[in-house]
Amino acid sequence: MTRGLQKLQARANAEKRAAANAPPRSQLRAMAEGNKFKCPKCMVMIANYKLVVQHMEAKHPKDPIPTEESFKV
């Protein structure tokens, strides 16, 4: 059994190792990088063109579906 200072140092080292090996807590940055398309009508970020077409058909059926080339910058 360790006591006193040695015990505190072991606990601090264990916390550092656990923090270094822990996965990132938030996936918001990865999600933002994955969303490359933006709906021209409601400005919702969408991952790919196929989902843009589905979104436009479901949410904005009266509006024309933009071509994939119109999203290229």
mmCIF file of N, CA and C in Angstrom:
data_model
loop_
_atom_site.group_PDB
_atom_site.id
_atom_site.type_symbol
_atom_site.label_atom_id
_atom_site.label_comp_id
_atom_site.label_asym_id
_atom_site.label_seq_id
_atom_site.Cartn_x
_atom_site.Cartn_y
_atom_site.Cartn_z
ATOM 1 N N MET A 1 0.844 -1.181 0.000
ATOM 2 C CA MET A 1 0.000 0.000 0.000
ATOM 3 C C MET A 1 0.886 1.239 0.000
ATOM 4 N N THR A 2 0.481 2.168 -0.802
ATOM 5 C CA THR A 2 1.211 3.431 -0.827
ATOM 6 C C THR A 2 0.476 4.432 0.041
ATOM 7 N N ARG A 3 1.234 5.384 0.558
ATOM 8 C CA ARG A 3 0.630 6.364 1.452
ATOM 9 C C ARG A 3 1.102 7.754 1.102
ATOM 10 N N GLY A 4 0.300 8.717 1.486
ATOM 11 C CA GLY A 4 0.701 10.111 1.416
ATOM 12 C C GLY A 4 1.008 10.606 0.022
ATOM 13 N N LEU A 5 2.183 11.183 -0.129
ATOM 14 C CA LEU A 5 2.596 11.830 -1.367
ATOM 15 C C LEU A 5 2.627 10.840 -2.536
ATOM 16 N N GLN A 6 3.104 9.643 -2.281
ATOM 17 C CA GLN A 6 3.190 8.637 -3.331
ATOM 18 C C GLN A 6 1.794 8.292 -3.882
ATOM 19 N N LYS A 7 0.817 8.228 -2.989
ATOM 20 C CA LYS A 7 -0.558 7.936 -3.380
ATOM 21 C C LYS A 7 -1.128 9.060 -4.243
ATOM 22 N N LEU A 8 -0.881 10.315 -3.864
ATOM 23 C CA LEU A 8 -1.361 11.459 -4.631
ATOM 24 C C LEU A 8 -0.703 11.524 -6.004
ATOM 25 N N GLN A 9 0.587 11.246 -6.052
ATOM 26 C CA GLN A 9 1.287 11.254 -7.327
ATOM 27 C C GLN A 9 0.766 10.154 -8.253
ATOM 28 N N ALA A 10 0.509 8.980 -7.712
ATOM 29 C CA ALA A 10 -0.018 7.876 -8.515
ATOM 30 C C ALA A 10 -1.392 8.234 -9.061
ATOM 31 N N ARG A 11 -2.228 8.859 -8.247
ATOM 32 C CA ARG A 11 -3.560 9.260 -8.691
ATOM 33 C C ARG A 11 -3.465 10.319 -9.799
ATOM 34 N N ALA A 12 -2.580 11.305 -9.636
ATOM 35 C CA ALA A 12 -2.415 12.351 -10.638
ATOM 36 C C ALA A 12 -1.910 11.770 -11.958
ATOM 37 N N ASN A 13 -0.946 10.848 -11.874
ATOM 38 C CA ASN A 13 -0.438 10.212 -13.091
ATOM 39 C C ASN A 13 -1.523 9.393 -13.778
ATOM 40 N N ALA A 14 -2.342 8.697 -13.022
ATOM 41 C CA ALA A 14 -3.425 7.898 -13.591
ATOM 42 C C ALA A 14 -4.447 8.792 -14.279
ATOM 43 N N GLU A 15 -4.745 9.943 -13.695
ATOM 44 C CA GLU A 15 -5.680 10.883 -14.314
ATOM 45 C C GLU A 15 -5.116 11.439 -15.624
ATOM 46 N N LYS A 16 -3.819 11.732 -15.660
ATOM 47 C CA LYS A 16 -3.190 12.229 -16.883
ATOM 48 C C LYS A 16 -3.247 11.182 -17.986
ATOM 49 N N ARG A 17 -2.952 9.934 -17.648
ATOM 50 C CA ARG A 17 -2.997 8.863 -18.643
ATOM 51 C C ARG A 17 -4.422 8.656 -19.153
ATOM 52 N N ALA A 18 -5.393 8.709 -18.259
ATOM 53 C CA ALA A 18 -6.786 8.523 -18.664
ATOM 54 C C ALA A 18 -7.245 9.661 -19.576
ATOM 55 N N ALA A 19 -6.833 10.891 -19.278
ATOM 56 C CA ALA A 19 -7.212 12.036 -20.099
ATOM 57 C C ALA A 19 -6.543 11.963 -21.471
ATOM 58 N N ALA A 20 -5.326 11.475 -21.535
ATOM 59 C CA ALA A 20 -4.609 11.381 -22.806
ATOM 60 C C ALA A 20 -5.208 10.299 -23.704
ATOM 61 N N ASN A 21 -5.703 9.225 -23.113
ATOM 62 C CA ASN A 21 -6.249 8.115 -23.886
ATOM 63 C C ASN A 21 -7.744 8.253 -24.157
ATOM 64 N N ALA A 22 -8.389 9.238 -23.569
ATOM 65 C CA ALA A 22 -9.833 9.397 -23.729
ATOM 66 C C ALA A 22 -10.144 9.909 -25.135
ATOM 67 N N PRO A 23 -11.204 9.398 -25.738
ATOM 68 C CA PRO A 23 -11.587 9.901 -27.064
ATOM 69 C C PRO A 23 -12.162 11.310 -26.946
ATOM 70 N N PRO A 24 -12.161 12.054 -28.033
ATOM 71 C CA PRO A 24 -12.746 13.393 -27.970
ATOM 72 C C PRO A 24 -14.229 13.307 -27.626
ATOM 73 N N ARG A 25 -14.710 14.251 -26.868
ATOM 74 C CA ARG A 25 -16.084 14.183 -26.376
ATOM 75 C C ARG A 25 -17.104 14.696 -27.379
ATOM 76 N N SER A 26 -16.743 15.631 -28.203
ATOM 77 C CA SER A 26 -17.694 16.247 -29.114
ATOM 78 C C SER A 26 -17.409 15.840 -30.554
ATOM 79 N N GLN A 27 -18.466 15.557 -31.301
ATOM 80 C CA GLN A 27 -18.323 15.209 -32.706
ATOM 81 C C GLN A 27 -18.819 16.332 -33.604
ATOM 82 N N LEU A 28 -19.065 17.492 -33.050
ATOM 83 C CA LEU A 28 -19.609 18.592 -33.822
ATOM 84 C C LEU A 28 -18.666 19.035 -34.933
ATOM 85 N N ARG A 29 -17.382 19.071 -34.654
ATOM 86 C CA ARG A 29 -16.415 19.497 -35.662
ATOM 87 C C ARG A 29 -16.380 18.503 -36.820
ATOM 88 N N ALA A 30 -16.414 17.214 -36.525
ATOM 89 C CA ALA A 30 -16.408 16.199 -37.574
ATOM 90 C C ALA A 30 -17.691 16.261 -38.395
ATOM 91 N N MET A 31 -18.803 16.507 -37.747
ATOM 92 C CA MET A 31 -20.069 16.632 -38.460
ATOM 93 C C MET A 31 -20.043 17.840 -39.392
ATOM 94 N N ALA A 32 -19.502 18.956 -38.927
ATOM 95 C CA ALA A 32 -19.447 20.166 -39.737
ATOM 96 C C ALA A 32 -18.564 19.961 -40.961
ATOM 97 N N GLU A 33 -17.471 19.219 -40.822
ATOM 98 C CA GLU A 33 -16.592 18.957 -41.953
ATOM 99 C C GLU A 33 -17.251 18.022 -42.956
ATOM 100 N N GLY A 34 -18.119 17.144 -42.487
ATOM 101 C CA GLY A 34 -18.786 16.197 -43.368
ATOM 102 C C GLY A 34 -19.914 16.809 -44.170
ATOM 103 N N ASN A 35 -20.520 17.881 -43.674
ATOM 104 C CA ASN A 35 -21.626 18.532 -44.379
ATOM 105 C C ASN A 35 -21.063 19.525 -45.386
ATOM 106 N N LYS A 36 -21.148 19.153 -46.663
ATOM 107 C CA LYS A 36 -20.540 19.973 -47.702
ATOM 108 C C LYS A 36 -21.553 20.739 -48.538
ATOM 109 N N PHE A 37 -22.815 20.401 -48.449
ATOM 110 C CA PHE A 37 -23.850 21.045 -49.250
ATOM 111 C C PHE A 37 -24.799 21.824 -48.351
ATOM 112 N N LYS A 38 -25.351 22.902 -48.883
ATOM 113 C CA LYS A 38 -26.301 23.724 -48.130
ATOM 114 C C LYS A 38 -27.552 23.902 -48.984
ATOM 115 N N CYS A 39 -28.704 23.645 -48.371
ATOM 116 C CA CYS A 39 -29.965 23.821 -49.079
ATOM 117 C C CYS A 39 -30.127 25.309 -49.408
ATOM 118 N N PRO A 40 -30.368 25.646 -50.679
ATOM 119 C CA PRO A 40 -30.494 27.058 -51.038
ATOM 120 C C PRO A 40 -31.750 27.717 -50.479
ATOM 121 N N LYS A 41 -32.741 26.941 -50.121
ATOM 122 C CA LYS A 41 -34.005 27.491 -49.628
ATOM 123 C C LYS A 41 -33.961 27.742 -48.114
ATOM 124 N N CYS A 42 -33.579 26.722 -47.337
ATOM 125 C CA CYS A 42 -33.648 26.848 -45.871
ATOM 126 C C CYS A 42 -32.284 26.846 -45.191
ATOM 127 N N MET A 43 -31.198 26.750 -45.965
ATOM 128 C CA MET A 43 -29.820 26.828 -45.473
ATOM 129 C C MET A 43 -29.425 25.708 -44.516
ATOM 130 N N VAL A 44 -30.061 24.560 -44.627
ATOM 131 C CA VAL A 44 -29.700 23.397 -43.817
ATOM 132 C C VAL A 44 -28.465 22.752 -44.434
ATOM 133 N N MET A 45 -27.496 22.381 -43.600
ATOM 134 C CA MET A 45 -26.293 21.720 -44.091
ATOM 135 C C MET A 45 -26.599 20.241 -44.326
ATOM 136 N N ILE A 46 -26.158 19.724 -45.503
ATOM 137 C CA ILE A 46 -26.448 18.356 -45.896
ATOM 138 C C ILE A 46 -25.152 17.710 -46.380
ATOM 139 N N ALA A 47 -25.008 16.409 -46.136
ATOM 140 C CA ALA A 47 -23.747 15.719 -46.381
ATOM 141 C C ALA A 47 -23.410 15.506 -47.849
ATOM 142 N N ASN A 48 -24.377 15.092 -48.680
ATOM 143 C CA ASN A 48 -24.055 14.827 -50.077
ATOM 144 C C ASN A 48 -25.225 15.209 -50.979
ATOM 145 N N TYR A 49 -24.989 15.162 -52.291
ATOM 146 C CA TYR A 49 -25.996 15.631 -53.238
ATOM 147 C C TYR A 49 -27.238 14.749 -53.234
ATOM 148 N N LYS A 50 -27.072 13.471 -53.048
ATOM 149 C CA LYS A 50 -28.219 12.557 -53.012
ATOM 150 C C LYS A 50 -29.178 12.956 -51.880
ATOM 151 N N LEU A 51 -28.638 13.320 -50.758
ATOM 152 C CA LEU A 51 -29.471 13.762 -49.642
ATOM 153 C C LEU A 51 -30.095 15.127 -49.911
ATOM 154 N N VAL A 52 -29.408 15.959 -50.702
ATOM 155 C CA VAL A 52 -29.980 17.259 -51.089
ATOM 156 C C VAL A 52 -31.231 17.022 -51.926
ATOM 157 N N VAL A 53 -31.150 16.080 -52.865
ATOM 158 C CA VAL A 53 -32.298 15.766 -53.714
ATOM 159 C C VAL A 53 -33.459 15.254 -52.866
ATOM 160 N N GLN A 54 -33.172 14.342 -51.945
ATOM 161 C CA GLN A 54 -34.223 13.821 -51.063
ATOM 162 C C GLN A 54 -34.828 14.937 -50.223
ATOM 163 N N HIS A 55 -33.990 15.809 -49.702
ATOM 164 C CA HIS A 55 -34.464 16.920 -48.883
ATOM 165 C C HIS A 55 -35.349 17.848 -49.694
ATOM 166 N N MET A 56 -34.925 18.190 -50.906
ATOM 167 C CA MET A 56 -35.706 19.099 -51.745
ATOM 168 C C MET A 56 -37.054 18.484 -52.122
ATOM 169 N N GLU A 57 -37.074 17.185 -52.396
ATOM 170 C CA GLU A 57 -38.330 16.525 -52.742
ATOM 171 C C GLU A 57 -39.281 16.483 -51.552
ATOM 172 N N ALA A 58 -38.743 16.319 -50.353
ATOM 173 C CA ALA A 58 -39.587 16.196 -49.167
ATOM 174 C C ALA A 58 -40.003 17.556 -48.595
ATOM 175 N N LYS A 59 -39.070 18.480 -48.497
ATOM 176 C CA LYS A 59 -39.338 19.747 -47.808
ATOM 177 C C LYS A 59 -39.739 20.888 -48.738
ATOM 178 N N HIS A 60 -39.248 20.862 -49.961
ATOM 179 C CA HIS A 60 -39.522 21.952 -50.901
ATOM 180 C C HIS A 60 -39.970 21.375 -52.254
ATOM 181 N N PRO A 61 -41.097 20.696 -52.303
ATOM 182 C CA PRO A 61 -41.487 20.004 -53.542
ATOM 183 C C PRO A 61 -41.802 20.937 -54.711
ATOM 184 N N LYS A 62 -42.182 22.175 -54.452
ATOM 185 C CA LYS A 62 -42.534 23.098 -55.538
ATOM 186 C C LYS A 62 -41.311 23.768 -56.155
ATOM 187 N N ASP A 63 -40.197 23.774 -55.451
ATOM 188 C CA ASP A 63 -38.983 24.417 -55.948
ATOM 189 C C ASP A 63 -38.207 23.458 -56.842
ATOM 190 N N PRO A 64 -37.528 23.984 -57.855
ATOM 191 C CA PRO A 64 -36.706 23.113 -58.716
ATOM 192 C C PRO A 64 -35.482 22.613 -57.956
ATOM 193 N N ILE A 65 -35.076 21.397 -58.262
ATOM 194 C CA ILE A 65 -33.900 20.811 -57.613
ATOM 195 C C ILE A 65 -32.654 21.342 -58.321
ATOM 196 N N PRO A 66 -31.746 21.964 -57.589
ATOM 197 C CA PRO A 66 -30.532 22.493 -58.227
ATOM 198 C C PRO A 66 -29.619 21.360 -58.692
ATOM 199 N N THR A 67 -28.849 21.624 -59.715
ATOM 200 C CA THR A 67 -27.915 20.623 -60.214
ATOM 201 C C THR A 67 -26.724 20.504 -59.267
ATOM 202 N N GLU A 68 -26.033 19.399 -59.383
ATOM 203 C CA GLU A 68 -24.872 19.178 -58.513
ATOM 204 C C GLU A 68 -23.763 20.177 -58.821
ATOM 205 N N GLU A 69 -23.664 20.604 -60.069
ATOM 206 C CA GLU A 69 -22.632 21.572 -60.473
ATOM 207 C C GLU A 69 -22.874 22.946 -59.846
ATOM 208 N N SER A 70 -24.117 23.258 -59.502
ATOM 209 C CA SER A 70 -24.395 24.559 -58.905
ATOM 210 C C SER A 70 -23.819 24.690 -57.488
ATOM 211 N N PHE A 71 -23.479 23.554 -56.874
ATOM 212 C CA PHE A 71 -22.899 23.575 -55.524
ATOM 213 C C PHE A 71 -21.394 23.693 -55.557
ATOM 214 N N LYS A 72 -20.781 23.475 -56.701
ATOM 215 C CA LYS A 72 -19.316 23.538 -56.809
ATOM 216 C C LYS A 72 -18.867 24.987 -56.722
ATOM 217 N N VAL A 73 -17.806 25.198 -55.976
ATOM 218 C CA VAL A 73 -17.280 26.564 -55.813
ATOM 219 C C VAL A 73 -16.034 26.741 -56.629
#
